[in-house]
Amino acid sequence: MNMTDGIRIKDLHSYRNFGLYIKYRIIGLPEKKSIRQTVPFMNGYYDFSALNGAAAWNERLIEFGFDVIGDTPQALEQEVGKVLDWLCNVHDEDIFDDTLTRFHWHGSYDACEVSYDESGEHAEIKVSFVVHPFKIADEPTVYTMTAGTHKVVNMGMAVAPYVSSNASAAVQIGTYVTSVPANEVVQLEIDLERGENTVIVAGDGTVKFSYYEEVI
């Protein structure tokens, strides 16, 4: 990790804009939503967690600690105020961490704590965010398709893809079929499952099929 590594939210960067060094980062793990039922005289239980095709997950918490230094207690308080005004107003935003490669978080401000040393010229800011359970790819995975049968491999969690076409087309995944109007972007109402998916395209157009990979 470089000393200048930080987080970027809403075009502001913790080091480049505020001169903050990250003291620590804590990246929590999401908890899978477990739906289990048992019946009298049964050993064990039935697990319905993936009844819709894939298990659902709760949000995750990520936390960062920053050191803030000021020449005087008044200067320090001013710097702390600027940082808090930035961090505490994060709502439903992409959160980029320089230590992540190709992925980012998406979420909102959760809580913050500021502690000062005895000199009044040094403070530590602890901030946490509630974020989407998975890391989200910075760039989409894109397939270009014409009429026929295609294989789409999703290396991450189940995710709903986007489809566009330069002419009217139809797309089928499993038993799900939908039309795609020309020159419009449509998010399908079905998820791509983990691994290999079969996609059938009908029509004269060239179809662009894309999704943002999501990983633990």
PDB file of N, CA and C in Angstrom, residues 96-105 135-141 155 212-215:
ATOM      1  N   PHE A  96     -14.575   4.453  -4.057  1.00  0.00           N
ATOM      2  CA  PHE A  96     -13.403   3.841  -4.670  1.00  0.00           C
ATOM      3  C   PHE A  96     -12.260   3.809  -3.662  1.00  0.00           C
ATOM      4  N   ASP A  97     -11.672   2.647  -3.492  1.00  0.00           N
ATOM      5  CA  ASP A  97     -10.539   2.443  -2.600  1.00  0.00           C
ATOM      6  C   ASP A  97      -9.328   2.111  -3.470  1.00  0.00           C
ATOM      7  N   ASP A  98      -8.246   2.879  -3.327  1.00  0.00           N
ATOM      8  CA  ASP A  98      -7.073   2.685  -4.178  1.00  0.00           C
ATOM      9  C   ASP A  98      -6.456   1.294  -4.038  1.00  0.00           C
ATOM     10  N   THR A  99      -6.730   0.591  -2.944  1.00  0.00           N
ATOM     11  CA  THR A  99      -6.153  -0.736  -2.770  1.00  0.00           C
ATOM     12  C   THR A  99      -6.945  -1.810  -3.513  1.00  0.00           C
ATOM     13  N   LEU A 100      -8.132  -1.460  -4.018  1.00  0.00           N
ATOM     14  CA  LEU A 100      -8.917  -2.398  -4.818  1.00  0.00           C
ATOM     15  C   LEU A 100      -8.521  -2.260  -6.284  1.00  0.00           C
ATOM     16  N   THR A 101      -8.424  -3.372  -6.969  1.00  0.00           N
ATOM     17  CA  THR A 101      -8.116  -3.367  -8.395  1.00  0.00           C
ATOM     18  C   THR A 101      -9.363  -3.760  -9.170  1.00  0.00           C
ATOM     19  N   ARG A 102      -9.829  -2.871 -10.029  1.00  0.00           N
ATOM     20  CA  ARG A 102     -10.954  -3.104 -10.953  1.00  0.00           C
ATOM     21  C   ARG A 102     -12.317  -3.097 -10.275  1.00  0.00           C
ATOM     22  N   PHE A 103     -12.396  -2.895  -8.972  1.00  0.00           N
ATOM     23  CA  PHE A 103     -13.686  -2.957  -8.278  1.00  0.00           C
ATOM     24  C   PHE A 103     -13.848  -1.771  -7.332  1.00  0.00           C
ATOM     25  N   HIS A 104     -15.094  -1.503  -6.943  1.00  0.00           N
ATOM     26  CA  HIS A 104     -15.386  -0.445  -5.982  1.00  0.00           C
ATOM     27  C   HIS A 104     -16.569  -0.859  -5.124  1.00  0.00           C
ATOM     28  N   TRP A 105     -16.843  -0.066  -4.102  1.00  0.00           N
ATOM     29  CA  TRP A 105     -18.009  -0.262  -3.237  1.00  0.00           C
ATOM     30  C   TRP A 105     -19.112   0.699  -3.659  1.00  0.00           C
ATOM     31  N   LYS A 135     -18.362  -6.364  -3.992  1.00  0.00           N
ATOM     32  CA  LYS A 135     -17.568  -5.404  -4.760  1.00  0.00           C
ATOM     33  C   LYS A 135     -18.107  -5.387  -6.191  1.00  0.00           C
ATOM     34  N   ILE A 136     -18.169  -4.194  -6.769  1.00  0.00           N
ATOM     35  CA  ILE A 136     -18.760  -4.001  -8.099  1.00  0.00           C
ATOM     36  C   ILE A 136     -17.658  -3.612  -9.077  1.00  0.00           C
ATOM     37  N   ALA A 137     -17.641  -4.240 -10.238  1.00  0.00           N
ATOM     38  CA  ALA A 137     -16.614  -3.961 -11.240  1.00  0.00           C
ATOM     39  C   ALA A 137     -16.694  -2.514 -11.705  1.00  0.00           C
ATOM     40  N   ASP A 138     -15.530  -1.899 -11.942  1.00  0.00           N
ATOM     41  CA  ASP A 138     -15.489  -0.531 -12.446  1.00  0.00           C
ATOM     42  C   ASP A 138     -15.981  -0.450 -13.887  1.00  0.00           C
ATOM     43  N   GLU A 139     -15.700  -1.465 -14.672  1.00  0.00           N
ATOM     44  CA  GLU A 139     -16.074  -1.487 -16.081  1.00  0.00           C
ATOM     45  C   GLU A 139     -16.967  -2.692 -16.364  1.00  0.00           C
ATOM     46  N   PRO A 140     -17.911  -2.555 -17.296  1.00  0.00           N
ATOM     47  CA  PRO A 140     -18.808  -3.675 -17.584  1.00  0.00           C
ATOM     48  C   PRO A 140     -18.115  -4.772 -18.395  1.00  0.00           C
ATOM     49  N   THR A 141     -18.608  -5.986 -18.238  1.00  0.00           N
ATOM     50  CA  THR A 141     -18.254  -7.083 -19.132  1.00  0.00           C
ATOM     51  C   THR A 141     -19.246  -7.042 -20.284  1.00  0.00           C
ATOM     52  N   MET A 155     -18.461 -14.745 -13.892  1.00  0.00           N
ATOM     53  CA  MET A 155     -17.529 -15.231 -12.878  1.00  0.00           C
ATOM     54  C   MET A 155     -17.889 -14.755 -11.470  1.00  0.00           C
ATOM     55  N   TYR A 212     -22.215  -5.689 -14.879  1.00  0.00           N
ATOM     56  CA  TYR A 212     -21.110  -5.322 -13.984  1.00  0.00           C
ATOM     57  C   TYR A 212     -20.894  -6.492 -13.021  1.00  0.00           C
ATOM     58  N   GLU A 213     -19.747  -7.109 -13.140  1.00  0.00           N
ATOM     59  CA  GLU A 213     -19.440  -8.262 -12.299  1.00  0.00           C
ATOM     60  C   GLU A 213     -19.429  -7.858 -10.827  1.00  0.00           C
ATOM     61  N   GLU A 214     -19.979  -8.726  -9.970  1.00  0.00           N
ATOM     62  CA  GLU A 214     -20.001  -8.493  -8.541  1.00  0.00           C
ATOM     63  C   GLU A 214     -19.373  -9.691  -7.831  1.00  0.00           C
ATOM     64  N   VAL A 215     -18.434  -9.427  -6.935  1.00  0.00           N
ATOM     65  CA  VAL A 215     -17.708 -10.505  -6.270  1.00  0.00           C
ATOM     66  C   VAL A 215     -17.648 -10.240  -4.765  1.00  0.00           C
TER      67      VAL A 215
END
